[in-house]
């Protein structure tokens, strides 16, 4: 889905960035180009509670991001399809508009609608998935790859380890492996 050219570059970058950073959708949708640090593949986000933190992305996002930005140096990373209204109650703040195109920032409801529509054919229930499920998928895949709860906490920036419990269901095999690896008698035996 991330690589399907039928989807617009904006959506592919957004979905990939959400998955690779395991960030909250609001954090990514409110990114401005000035928040990006492409050299170190990271972005400065304002997290839940207002703290300034960094999220990191991988090579696929690093390759797609310049195509999306197309030379833009300021303003929202993710732009709406249409120009922002210039009068009335729905006029966005100046910081939420691209100065050149006058397009506003992509909204959470629109981004979620596009993802649900695109993912409906892959979803067994045909409902489509939420943007938040990209965060869950990223953390589940990292846990399945053997990442520890503290590593998941660092990646996701969750406040409490307990909130990561449903990702880290390692079971009896993990317990047996840990016991065997730390057994002092087993460590002395030649292999």
Backbone as JSON Lines, residues from 0, in Angstrom:
{"i":0,"aa":"X","n":[0.82,-1.19,0.0],"ca":[0.0,0.0,0.0],"c":[0.87,1.26,0.0]}
{"i":1,"aa":"X","n":[1.98,1.23,0.78],"ca":[2.86,2.4,0.84],"c":[3.53,2.68,-0.49]}
{"i":2,"aa":"X","n":[3.7,1.66,-1.29],"ca":[4.44,1.82,-2.54],"c":[3.53,1.85,-3.76]}
{"i":3,"aa":"X","n":[2.24,1.76,-3.57],"ca":[1.28,1.72,-4.67],"c":[1.15,3.1,-5.3]}
{"i":4,"aa":"X","n":[1.57,3.21,-6.55],"ca":[1.55,4.49,-7.26],"c":[0.14,5.01,-7.54]}
{"i":5,"aa":"X","n":[-0.87,4.2,-7.28],"ca":[-2.24,4.69,-7.46],"c":[-2.59,5.73,-6.4]}
{"i":6,"aa":"X","n":[-1.84,5.72,-5.31],"ca":[-2.08,6.71,-4.24],"c":[-1.16,7.91,-4.45]}
{"i":7,"aa":"X","n":[-1.67,9.06,-4.12],"ca":[-0.91,10.3,-4.31],"c":[0.35,10.3,-3.43]}
{"i":8,"aa":"X","n":[1.4,10.98,-3.89],"ca":[2.63,11.04,-3.09],"c":[2.39,11.55,-1.67]}
{"i":9,"aa":"X","n":[1.5,12.53,-1.52],"ca":[1.22,13.06,-0.19],"c":[0.76,11.95,0.76]}
{"i":10,"aa":"X","n":[-0.17,11.12,0.29],"ca":[-0.68,10.05,1.14],"c":[0.41,9.01,1.42]}
{"i":11,"aa":"X","n":[1.16,8.65,0.4],"ca":[2.21,7.64,0.6],"c":[3.25,8.12,1.6]}
{"i":12,"aa":"X","n":[3.64,9.38,1.52],"ca":[4.61,9.93,2.48],"c":[3.99,9.96,3.88]}
{"i":13,"aa":"X","n":[2.76,10.42,3.99],"ca":[2.1,10.49,5.3],"c":[2.01,9.11,5.93]}
{"i":14,"aa":"X","n":[1.51,8.14,5.2],"ca":[1.33,6.8,5.75],"c":[2.67,6.19,6.14]}
{"i":15,"aa":"X","n":[3.66,6.33,5.28],"ca":[4.99,5.78,5.56],"c":[5.59,6.48,6.78]}
{"i":16,"aa":"X","n":[5.46,7.8,6.84],"ca":[6.01,8.56,7.96],"c":[5.33,8.18,9.28]}
{"i":17,"aa":"X","n":[4.02,8.0,9.25],"ca":[3.31,7.58,10.46],"c":[3.79,6.21,10.92]}
{"i":18,"aa":"X","n":[3.96,5.29,9.99],"ca":[4.39,3.94,10.34],"c":[5.84,3.93,10.82]}
{"i":19,"aa":"X","n":[6.73,4.57,10.09],"ca":[8.15,4.51,10.44],"c":[8.49,5.25,11.72]}
{"i":20,"aa":"X","n":[7.74,6.3,12.04],"ca":[8.02,7.06,13.26],"c":[7.24,6.54,14.46]}
{"i":21,"aa":"X","n":[6.16,5.78,14.21],"ca":[5.23,5.34,15.26],"c":[4.72,6.55,16.04]}
{"i":22,"aa":"X","n":[4.58,7.67,15.34],"ca":[4.11,8.91,15.97],"c":[2.59,8.99,15.91]}
{"i":23,"aa":"X","n":[2.05,9.89,16.71],"ca":[0.62,10.16,16.66],"c":[0.32,10.95,15.38]}
{"i":24,"aa":"X","n":[-0.81,10.69,14.78],"ca":[-1.17,11.34,13.51],"c":[-1.18,12.86,13.63]}
{"i":25,"aa":"X","n":[-1.71,13.37,14.72],"ca":[-1.76,14.83,14.91],"c":[-0.36,15.43,14.91]}
{"i":26,"aa":"X","n":[0.61,14.73,15.5],"ca":[1.98,15.24,15.55],"c":[2.55,15.38,14.14]}
{"i":27,"aa":"X","n":[2.26,14.41,13.3],"ca":[2.81,14.42,11.94],"c":[2.05,15.41,11.05]}
{"i":28,"aa":"X","n":[0.74,15.46,11.2],"ca":[-0.05,16.37,10.37],"c":[0.24,17.84,10.69]}
{"i":29,"aa":"X","n":[0.71,18.14,11.88],"ca":[1.01,19.53,12.24],"c":[2.46,19.9,11.96]}
{"i":30,"aa":"X","n":[3.22,19.0,11.33],"ca":[4.61,19.32,10.99],"c":[4.69,20.43,9.96]}
{"i":31,"aa":"X","n":[5.64,21.3,10.18],"ca":[6.01,22.28,9.17],"c":[7.35,21.87,8.58]}
{"i":32,"aa":"X","n":[7.65,22.35,7.41],"ca":[8.91,22.0,6.76],"c":[10.09,22.4,7.64]}
{"i":33,"aa":"X","n":[9.95,23.49,8.36],"ca":[11.01,23.96,9.24],"c":[11.3,22.98,10.38]}
{"i":34,"aa":"X","n":[10.36,22.08,10.68],"ca":[10.54,21.08,11.74],"c":[11.34,19.87,11.27]}
{"i":35,"aa":"X","n":[11.55,19.74,9.97],"ca":[12.22,18.57,9.42],"c":[13.74,18.72,9.47]}
{"i":36,"aa":"X","n":[14.41,17.63,9.74],"ca":[15.87,17.57,9.72],"c":[16.25,16.38,8.84]}
{"i":37,"aa":"X","n":[16.19,16.57,7.5],"ca":[16.41,15.45,6.58],"c":[17.78,14.79,6.74]}
{"i":38,"aa":"X","n":[18.8,15.56,7.1],"ca":[20.14,15.0,7.24],"c":[20.17,13.9,8.28]}
{"i":39,"aa":"X","n":[19.46,14.09,9.38],"ca":[19.43,13.1,10.46],"c":[18.13,12.29,10.47]}
{"i":40,"aa":"X","n":[17.33,12.45,9.41],"ca":[16.07,11.71,9.26],"c":[15.21,11.8,10.51]}
{"i":41,"aa":"X","n":[14.94,13.02,10.89],"ca":[14.12,13.24,12.08],"c":[13.3,14.51,11.92]}
{"i":42,"aa":"X","n":[12.29,14.62,12.79],"ca":[11.46,15.82,12.81],"c":[11.16,16.18,14.25]}
{"i":43,"aa":"X","n":[11.08,17.46,14.5],"ca":[10.73,17.97,15.82],"c":[9.21,18.05,15.92]}
{"i":44,"aa":"X","n":[8.64,17.38,16.91],"ca":[7.19,17.39,17.1],"c":[6.85,17.9,18.49]}
{"i":45,"aa":"X","n":[5.64,18.41,18.6],"ca":[5.12,18.77,19.91],"c":[4.23,17.61,20.34]}
{"i":46,"aa":"X","n":[4.66,16.92,21.39],"ca":[3.95,15.71,21.8],"c":[2.79,16.04,22.72]}
{"i":47,"aa":"X","n":[2.08,14.98,23.08],"ca":[1.0,15.09,24.05],"c":[1.57,15.72,25.3]}
{"i":48,"aa":"X","n":[0.94,16.73,25.82],"ca":[1.46,17.41,27.0],"c":[2.33,18.6,26.66]}
{"i":49,"aa":"X","n":[2.65,18.8,25.38],"ca":[3.37,19.98,24.95],"c":[4.88,19.87,24.9]}
{"i":50,"aa":"X","n":[5.45,18.73,25.22],"ca":[6.9,18.57,25.18],"c":[7.39,18.55,23.74]}
{"i":51,"aa":"X","n":[8.57,19.1,23.51],"ca":[9.2,19.05,22.2],"c":[10.08,17.8,22.15]}
{"i":52,"aa":"X","n":[9.81,16.93,21.17],"ca":[10.54,15.67,21.04],"c":[10.87,15.45,19.57]}
{"i":53,"aa":"X","n":[11.64,14.4,19.3],"ca":[12.0,14.06,17.93],"c":[11.46,12.69,17.57]}
{"i":54,"aa":"X","n":[11.02,12.58,16.32],"ca":[10.63,11.3,15.75],"c":[11.6,11.03,14.59]}
{"i":55,"aa":"X","n":[11.87,9.76,14.34],"ca":[12.86,9.39,13.32],"c":[12.24,8.5,12.25]}
{"i":56,"aa":"X","n":[12.68,8.7,11.01],"ca":[12.16,7.89,9.91],"c":[13.29,7.15,9.22]}
{"i":57,"aa":"X","n":[12.9,6.23,8.33],"ca":[13.85,5.36,7.64],"c":[14.02,5.78,6.18]}
{"i":58,"aa":"X","n":[14.77,4.99,5.44],"ca":[15.12,5.29,4.05],"c":[13.91,5.5,3.14]}
{"i":59,"aa":"X","n":[12.87,4.65,3.2],"ca":[11.74,4.89,2.28],"c":[11.14,6.3,2.4]}
{"i":60,"aa":"X","n":[10.97,6.78,3.62],"ca":[10.46,8.14,3.81],"c":[11.48,9.15,3.31]}
{"i":61,"aa":"X","n":[12.75,8.91,3.6],"ca":[13.8,9.83,3.17],"c":[13.82,9.98,1.66]}
{"i":62,"aa":"X","n":[13.48,8.93,0.93],"ca":[13.46,9.0,-0.53],"c":[12.22,9.71,-1.05]}
{"i":63,"aa":"X","n":[11.09,9.54,-0.38],"ca":[9.82,10.12,-0.85],"c":[9.65,11.58,-0.46]}
{"i":64,"aa":"X","n":[10.16,11.97,0.68],"ca":[9.91,13.3,1.23],"c":[10.32,14.44,0.28]}
{"i":65,"aa":"X","n":[11.5,14.4,-0.34],"ca":[11.85,15.51,-1.25],"c":[10.89,15.66,-2.42]}
{"i":66,"aa":"X","n":[10.32,14.56,-2.89],"ca":[9.34,14.64,-3.99],"c":[8.08,15.38,-3.54]}
{"i":67,"aa":"X","n":[7.68,15.1,-2.3],"ca":[6.49,15.77,-1.77],"c":[6.74,17.26,-1.59]}
{"i":68,"aa":"X","n":[7.88,17.61,-1.06],"ca":[8.17,19.01,-0.76],"c":[8.45,19.82,-2.03]}
{"i":69,"aa":"X","n":[8.99,19.21,-3.05],"ca":[9.21,19.84,-4.37],"c":[9.78,21.25,-4.26]}
{"i":70,"aa":"X","n":[10.81,21.41,-3.46],"ca":[11.46,22.71,-3.36],"c":[10.87,23.67,-2.34]}
{"i":71,"aa":"X","n":[9.75,23.33,-1.74],"ca":[9.17,24.21,-0.72],"c":[10.11,24.26,0.49]}
{"i":72,"aa":"X","n":[10.24,25.4,1.11],"ca":[11.16,25.55,2.25],"c":[10.47,25.97,3.54]}
{"i":73,"aa":"X","n":[9.19,26.23,3.48],"ca":[8.48,26.63,4.69],"c":[7.0,26.28,4.57]}
{"i":74,"aa":"X","n":[6.33,26.32,5.7],"ca":[4.91,26.04,5.73],"c":[4.61,24.59,6.04]}
{"i":75,"aa":"X","n":[3.33,24.21,6.0],"ca":[2.93,22.84,6.34],"c":[3.55,21.81,5.39]}
{"i":76,"aa":"X","n":[3.93,20.67,5.94],"ca":[4.45,19.59,5.13],"c":[3.33,19.0,4.27]}
{"i":77,"aa":"X","n":[2.19,18.74,4.92],"ca":[1.07,18.09,4.23],"c":[-0.01,19.13,3.94]}
{"i":78,"aa":"X","n":[-0.22,19.37,2.64],"ca":[-1.18,20.39,2.22],"c":[-2.47,19.77,1.73]}
{"i":79,"aa":"X","n":[-3.56,20.5,1.93],"ca":[-4.87,20.08,1.42],"c":[-4.87,20.18,-0.1]}
{"i":80,"aa":"X","n":[-5.86,19.57,-0.72],"ca":[-5.97,19.59,-2.18],"c":[-6.42,20.95,-2.7]}
{"i":81,"aa":"X","n":[-7.16,21.68,-1.89],"ca":[-7.75,22.94,-2.33],"c":[-7.13,24.13,-1.61]}
{"i":82,"aa":"X","n":[-7.35,25.29,-2.21],"ca":[-6.9,26.53,-1.56],"c":[-7.73,26.76,-0.3]}
{"i":83,"aa":"X","n":[-7.1,27.36,0.67],"ca":[-7.79,27.66,1.93],"c":[-8.78,28.8,1.73]}
{"i":84,"aa":"X","n":[-9.9,28.77,2.47],"ca":[-10.86,29.88,2.37],"c":[-10.19,31.19,2.83]}
{"i":85,"aa":"X","n":[-10.59,32.29,2.24],"ca":[-10.0,33.58,2.58],"c":[-10.9,34.42,3.48]}
{"i":86,"aa":"X","n":[-12.13,33.97,3.68],"ca":[-13.02,34.69,4.58],"c":[-13.97,33.69,5.25]}
{"i":87,"aa":"X","n":[-14.56,34.15,6.32],"ca":[-15.51,33.29,7.03],"c":[-14.87,32.57,8.2]}
{"i":88,"aa":"X","n":[-15.67,31.74,8.87],"ca":[-15.2,31.1,10.11],"c":[-14.17,29.99,9.89]}
{"i":89,"aa":"X","n":[-14.01,29.53,8.65],"ca":[-13.1,28.41,8.39],"c":[-11.73,28.85,7.87]}
{"i":90,"aa":"X","n":[-11.42,30.13,7.97],"ca":[-10.13,30.63,7.51],"c":[-9.05,30.12,8.47]}
{"i":91,"aa":"X","n":[-8.06,29.38,7.95],"ca":[-7.0,28.87,8.82],"c":[-6.03,29.97,9.23]}
{"i":92,"aa":"X","n":[-5.28,29.71,10.27],"ca":[-4.23,30.63,10.7],"c":[-3.18,30.73,9.61]}
{"i":93,"aa":"X","n":[-2.47,31.85,9.57],"ca":[-1.45,32.06,8.54],"c":[-0.42,30.94,8.52]}
{"i":94,"aa":"X","n":[-0.06,30.4,9.69],"ca":[0.93,29.33,9.77],"c":[0.44,28.02,9.19]}
{"i":95,"aa":"X","n":[-0.86,27.91,8.94],"ca":[-1.45,26.69,8.38],"c":[-1.73,26.81,6.89]}
{"i":96,"aa":"X","n":[-1.13,27.8,6.25],"ca":[-1.33,28.02,4.81],"c":[0.03,28.11,4.13]}
{"i":97,"aa":"X","n":[0.14,27.49,2.97],"ca":[1.34,27.63,2.16],"c":[1.28,28.98,1.46]}
{"i":98,"aa":"X","n":[2.3,29.8,1.65],"ca":[2.29,31.17,1.13],"c":[2.22,31.22,-0.39]}
{"i":99,"aa":"X","n":[2.79,30.26,-1.08],"ca":[2.82,30.27,-2.54],"c":[1.52,29.77,-3.15]}
{"i":100,"aa":"X","n":[1.08,28.61,-2.72],"ca":[-0.11,27.99,-3.33],"c":[-1.41,28.41,-2.66]}
{"i":101,"aa":"X","n":[-1.31,28.97,-1.46],"ca":[-2.47,29.35,-0.63],"c":[-3.31,28.14,-0.22]}
{"i":102,"aa":"X","n":[-2.72,26.95,-0.33],"ca":[-3.4,25.75,0.15],"c":[-3.17,25.61,1.64]}
{"i":103,"aa":"X","n":[-4.2,25.15,2.34],"ca":[-4.11,24.98,3.79],"c":[-3.51,23.64,4.17]}
{"i":104,"aa":"X","n":[-3.33,23.47,5.46],"ca":[-2.81,22.22,6.02],"c":[-3.84,21.11,5.85]}
{"i":105,"aa":"X","n":[-3.39,19.89,5.53],"ca":[-4.27,18.73,5.45],"c":[-4.86,18.46,6.83]}
{"i":106,"aa":"X","n":[-6.17,18.3,6.89],"ca":[-6.83,18.07,8.18],"c":[-6.8,16.6,8.56]}
{"i":107,"aa":"X","n":[-6.91,16.35,9.86],"ca":[-6.96,14.97,10.35],"c":[-8.15,14.21,9.76]}
{"i":108,"aa":"X","n":[-9.37,14.8,9.79],"ca":[-10.51,14.05,9.21],"c":[-10.31,13.69,7.74]}
{"i":109,"aa":"X","n":[-9.76,14.59,6.95],"ca":[-9.55,14.29,5.52],"c":[-8.47,13.22,5.35]}
{"i":110,"aa":"X","n":[-7.38,13.34,6.11],"ca":[-6.3,12.35,6.03],"c":[-6.82,10.97,6.43]}
{"i":111,"aa":"X","n":[-7.63,10.92,7.49],"ca":[-8.17,9.64,7.93],"c":[-9.14,9.06,6.9]}
{"i":112,"aa":"X","n":[-9.96,9.91,6.31],"ca":[-10.89,9.44,5.28],"c":[-10.11,8.82,4.11]}
{"i":113,"aa":"X","n":[-9.06,9.47,3.67],"ca":[-8.26,8.95,2.55],"c":[-7.61,7.62,2.9]}
{"i":114,"aa":"X","n":[-7.13,7.49,4.13],"ca":[-6.5,6.22,4.54],"c":[-7.54,5.11,4.66]}
{"i":115,"aa":"X","n":[-8.69,5.42,5.26],"ca":[-9.75,4.42,5.38],"c":[-10.2,3.94,4.0]}
{"i":116,"aa":"X","n":[-10.37,4.87,3.08],"ca":[-10.79,4.52,1.73],"c":[-9.75,3.63,1.05]}
{"i":117,"aa":"X","n":[-8.49,3.99,1.17],"ca":[-7.42,3.23,0.52],"c":[-7.22,1.86,1.15]}
{"i":118,"aa":"X","n":[-7.45,1.75,2.44],"ca":[-7.19,0.48,3.13],"c":[-8.41,-0.43,3.22]}
{"i":119,"aa":"X","n":[-9.56,0.05,2.77],"ca":[-10.79,-0.75,2.88],"c":[-10.69,-2.09,2.17]}
{"i":120,"aa":"X","n":[-10.01,-2.14,1.05],"ca":[-9.9,-3.4,0.31],"c":[-8.99,-4.4,1.02]}
{"i":121,"aa":"X","n":[-8.1,-3.91,1.88],"ca":[-7.18,-4.78,2.62],"c":[-7.76,-5.22,3.96]}
{"i":122,"aa":"X","n":[-8.67,-4.46,4.48],"ca":[-9.29,-4.72,5.78],"c":[-10.31,-5.85,5.63]}
{"i":123,"aa":"X","n":[-10.19,-6.93,6.43],"ca":[-11.16,-8.03,6.32],"c":[-12.6,-7.59,6.56]}
{"i":124,"aa":"X","n":[-12.79,-6.51,7.32],"ca":[-14.14,-6.01,7.6],"c":[-14.61,-4.98,6.58]}
{"i":125,"aa":"X","n":[-13.72,-4.63,5.65],"ca":[-14.01,-3.68,4.58],"c":[-14.36,-2.28,5.09]}
{"i":126,"aa":"X","n":[-13.96,-1.98,6.32],"ca":[-14.22,-0.66,6.89],"c":[-13.07,0.31,6.64]}
{"i":127,"aa":"X","n":[-11.89,-0.23,6.39],"ca":[-10.7,0.61,6.3],"c":[-10.13,0.83,7.69]}
{"i":128,"aa":"X","n":[-8.87,1.17,7.73],"ca":[-8.19,1.34,9.01],"c":[-8.04,2.81,9.36]}
{"i":129,"aa":"X","n":[-7.82,3.08,10.62],"ca":[-7.61,4.45,11.09],"c":[-6.13,4.79,11.01]}
{"i":130,"aa":"X","n":[-5.82,6.06,11.01],"ca":[-4.42,6.49,11.03],"c":[-3.72,6.0,12.3]}
{"i":131,"aa":"X","n":[-4.45,5.95,13.39],"ca":[-3.86,5.5,14.66],"c":[-3.41,4.04,14.57]}
{"i":132,"aa":"X","n":[-4.06,3.26,13.72],"ca":[-3.68,1.86,13.58],"c":[-2.3,1.7,12.94]}
{"i":133,"aa":"X","n":[-1.83,2.72,12.21],"ca":[-0.47,2.67,11.68],"c":[0.54,2.68,12.83]}
{"i":134,"aa":"X","n":[0.26,3.48,13.85],"ca":[1.12,3.54,15.04],"c":[1.12,2.17,15.73]}
{"i":135,"aa":"X","n":[-0.08,1.6,15.91],"ca":[-0.18,0.29,16.55],"c":[0.56,-0.78,15.74]}
{"i":136,"aa":"X","n":[0.4,-0.76,14.44],"ca":[1.06,-1.74,13.58],"c":[2.57,-1.64,13.7]}
{"i":137,"aa":"X","n":[3.08,-0.42,13.68],"ca":[4.53,-0.23,13.8],"c":[5.04,-0.81,15.11]}
{"i":138,"aa":"X","n":[4.35,-0.53,16.19],"ca":[4.79,-1.03,17.51],"c":[4.65,-2.54,17.61]}
{"i":139,"aa":"X","n":[3.58,-3.09,17.05],"ca":[3.42,-4.55,17.06],"c":[4.53,-5.23,16.27]}
{"i":140,"aa":"X","n":[4.87,-4.68,15.12],"ca":[5.91,-5.27,14.3],"c":[7.28,-5.17,14.98]}
{"i":141,"aa":"X","n":[7.54,-4.07,15.65],"ca":[8.79,-3.93,16.39],"c":[8.85,-4.94,17.54]}
{"i":142,"aa":"X","n":[7.73,-5.12,18.24],"ca":[7.69,-6.09,19.34],"c":[7.89,-7.5,18.81]}
{"i":143,"aa":"X","n":[7.26,-7.82,17.69],"ca":[7.42,-9.15,17.1],"c":[8.86,-9.4,16.63]}
{"i":144,"aa":"X","n":[9.56,-8.32,16.31],"ca":[10.96,-8.43,15.88],"c":[11.9,-8.52,17.08]}
{"i":145,"aa":"X","n":[11.33,-8.55,18.28],"ca":[12.15,-8.75,19.47],"c":[12.57,-7.49,20.2]}
{"i":146,"aa":"X","n":[12.03,-6.34,19.84],"ca":[12.37,-5.11,20.55],"c":[11.79,-5.13,21.96]}
{"i":147,"aa":"X","n":[12.53,-4.61,22.89],"ca":[12.1,-4.63,24.29],"c":[11.09,-3.52,24.56]}
{"i":148,"aa":"X","n":[10.41,-3.64,25.68],"ca":[9.42,-2.62,26.06],"c":[10.08,-1.24,26.2]}
{"i":149,"aa":"X","n":[11.27,-1.12,26.82],"ca":[11.9,0.2,26.87],"c":[12.24,0.76,25.48]}
{"i":150,"aa":"X","n":[12.6,-0.12,24.55],"ca":[12.87,0.34,23.18],"c":[11.57,0.83,22.52]}
{"i":151,"aa":"X","n":[10.49,0.1,22.74],"ca":[9.19,0.54,22.2],"c":[8.78,1.87,22.82]}
{"i":152,"aa":"X","n":[9.06,2.02,24.1],"ca":[8.73,3.27,24.78],"c":[9.52,4.43,24.18]}
{"i":153,"aa":"X","n":[10.8,4.2,23.91],"ca":[11.62,5.24,23.31],"c":[11.11,5.61,21.92]}
{"i":154,"aa":"X","n":[10.75,4.62,21.13],"ca":[10.26,4.86,19.77],"c":[8.92,5.58,19.77]}
{"i":155,"aa":"X","n":[8.0,5.11,20.59],"ca":[6.63,5.65,20.59],"c":[6.46,6.87,21.47]}
{"i":156,"aa":"X","n":[7.42,7.05,22.4],"ca":[7.37,8.16,23.37],"c":[6.17,8.07,24.29]}
{"i":157,"aa":"X","n":[5.72,6.83,24.58],"ca":[4.68,6.62,25.59],"c":[5.25,7.02,26.95]}
{"i":158,"aa":"X","n":[4.42,7.59,27.79],"ca":[4.87,8.02,29.12],"c":[5.17,6.83,30.03]}
{"i":159,"aa":"X","n":[4.34,5.8,29.95],"ca":[4.44,4.68,30.9],"c":[4.63,3.36,30.16]}
{"i":160,"aa":"X","n":[5.51,2.54,30.7],"ca":[5.74,1.22,30.11],"c":[4.47,0.37,30.12]}
{"i":161,"aa":"X","n":[3.64,0.55,31.13],"ca":[2.41,-0.25,31.24],"c":[1.5,-0.07,30.03]}
{"i":162,"aa":"X","n":[1.54,1.1,29.4],"ca":[0.68,1.33,28.25],"c":[1.15,0.56,27.0]}
{"i":163,"aa":"X","n":[2.32,-0.05,27.08],"ca":[2.84,-0.84,25.97],"c":[2.57,-2.33,26.15]}
{"i":164,"aa":"X","n":[1.87,-2.7,27.21],"ca":[1.63,-4.1,27.54],"c":[0.99,-4.9,26.44]}
{"i":165,"aa":"X","n":[0.05,-4.33,25.71],"ca":[-0.62,-5.12,24.67],"c":[0.25,-5.33,23.44]}
{"i":166,"aa":"X","n":[1.38,-4.64,23.34],"ca":[2.31,-4.9,22.24],"c":[3.3,-6.0,22.6]}
{"i":167,"aa":"X","n":[3.67,-6.04,23.87],"ca":[4.72,-6.95,24.32],"c":[4.08,-8.16,24.99]}
{"i":168,"aa":"X","n":[3.6,-9.07,24.19],"ca":[3.04,-10.34,24.69],"c":[4.02,-11.43,24.26]}
{"i":169,"aa":"X","n":[5.03,-11.6,25.04],"ca":[6.11,-12.47,24.59],"c":[5.91,-13.93,24.95]}
{"i":170,"aa":"X","n":[5.22,-14.23,26.03],"ca":[4.84,-15.59,26.33],"c":[5.93,-16.48,26.9]}
{"i":171,"aa":"X","n":[5.59,-17.76,26.95],"ca":[6.42,-18.77,27.59],"c":[7.77,-18.95,26.9]}
{"i":172,"aa":"X","n":[7.8,-18.88,25.57],"ca":[9.06,-19.07,24.86],"c":[10.09,-18.04,25.28]}
{"i":173,"aa":"X","n":[9.66,-16.8,25.44],"ca":[10.57,-15.74,25.86],"c":[11.06,-15.99,27.27]}
{"i":174,"aa":"X","n":[10.16,-16.4,28.14],"ca":[10.55,-16.71,29.52],"c":[11.59,-17.84,29.55]}
{"i":175,"aa":"X","n":[11.37,-18.9,28.78],"ca":[12.3,-20.02,28.73],"c":[13.66,-19.59,28.17]}
{"i":176,"aa":"X","n":[13.66,-18.77,27.13],"ca":[14.91,-18.3,26.54],"c":[15.69,-17.44,27.51]}
{"i":177,"aa":"X","n":[15.01,-16.53,28.19],"ca":[15.68,-15.66,29.16],"c":[16.27,-16.48,30.29]}
{"i":178,"aa":"X","n":[15.51,-17.44,30.77],"ca":[16.0,-18.3,31.86],"c":[17.23,-19.08,31.41]}
{"i":179,"aa":"X","n":[17.19,-19.64,30.21],"ca":[18.33,-20.41,29.71],"c":[19.56,-19.52,29.5]}
{"i":180,"aa":"X","n":[19.34,-18.32,28.99],"ca":[20.47,-17.41,28.75],"c":[21.12,-16.91,30.02]}
{"i":181,"aa":"X","n":[20.35,-16.85,31.09],"ca":[20.9,-16.34,32.36],"c":[21.22,-17.43,33.36]}
{"i":182,"aa":"X","n":[21.04,-18.69,32.98],"ca":[21.34,-19.82,33.86],"c":[22.86,-19.94,34.01]}
{"i":183,"aa":"X","n":[23.4,-19.76,35.24],"ca":[24.85,-19.78,35.41],"c":[25.48,-21.12,35.03]}
{"i":184,"aa":"X","n":[24.77,-22.22,35.23],"ca":[25.32,-23.53,34.87],"c":[25.38,-23.66,33.35]}
{"i":185,"aa":"X","n":[24.36,-23.24,32.66],"ca":[24.32,-23.31,31.2],"c":[25.44,-22.47,30.59]}
{"i":186,"aa":"X","n":[25.76,-21.33,31.19],"ca":[26.79,-20.45,30.63],"c":[28.18,-21.05,30.74]}
{"i":187,"aa":"X","n":[28.41,-21.95,31.73],"ca":[29.73,-22.55,31.92],"c":[29.98,-23.74,31.0]}
{"i":188,"aa":"X","n":[28.94,-24.32,30.47],"ca":[29.08,-25.49,29.6],"c":[29.68,-25.09,28.27]}
{"i":189,"aa":"X","n":[30.64,-25.89,27.78],"ca":[31.16,-25.58,26.43],"c":[30.09,-25.89,25.39]}
{"i":190,"aa":"X","n":[30.12,-25.17,24.34],"ca":[29.11,-25.36,23.29],"c":[29.68,-26.09,22.13]}
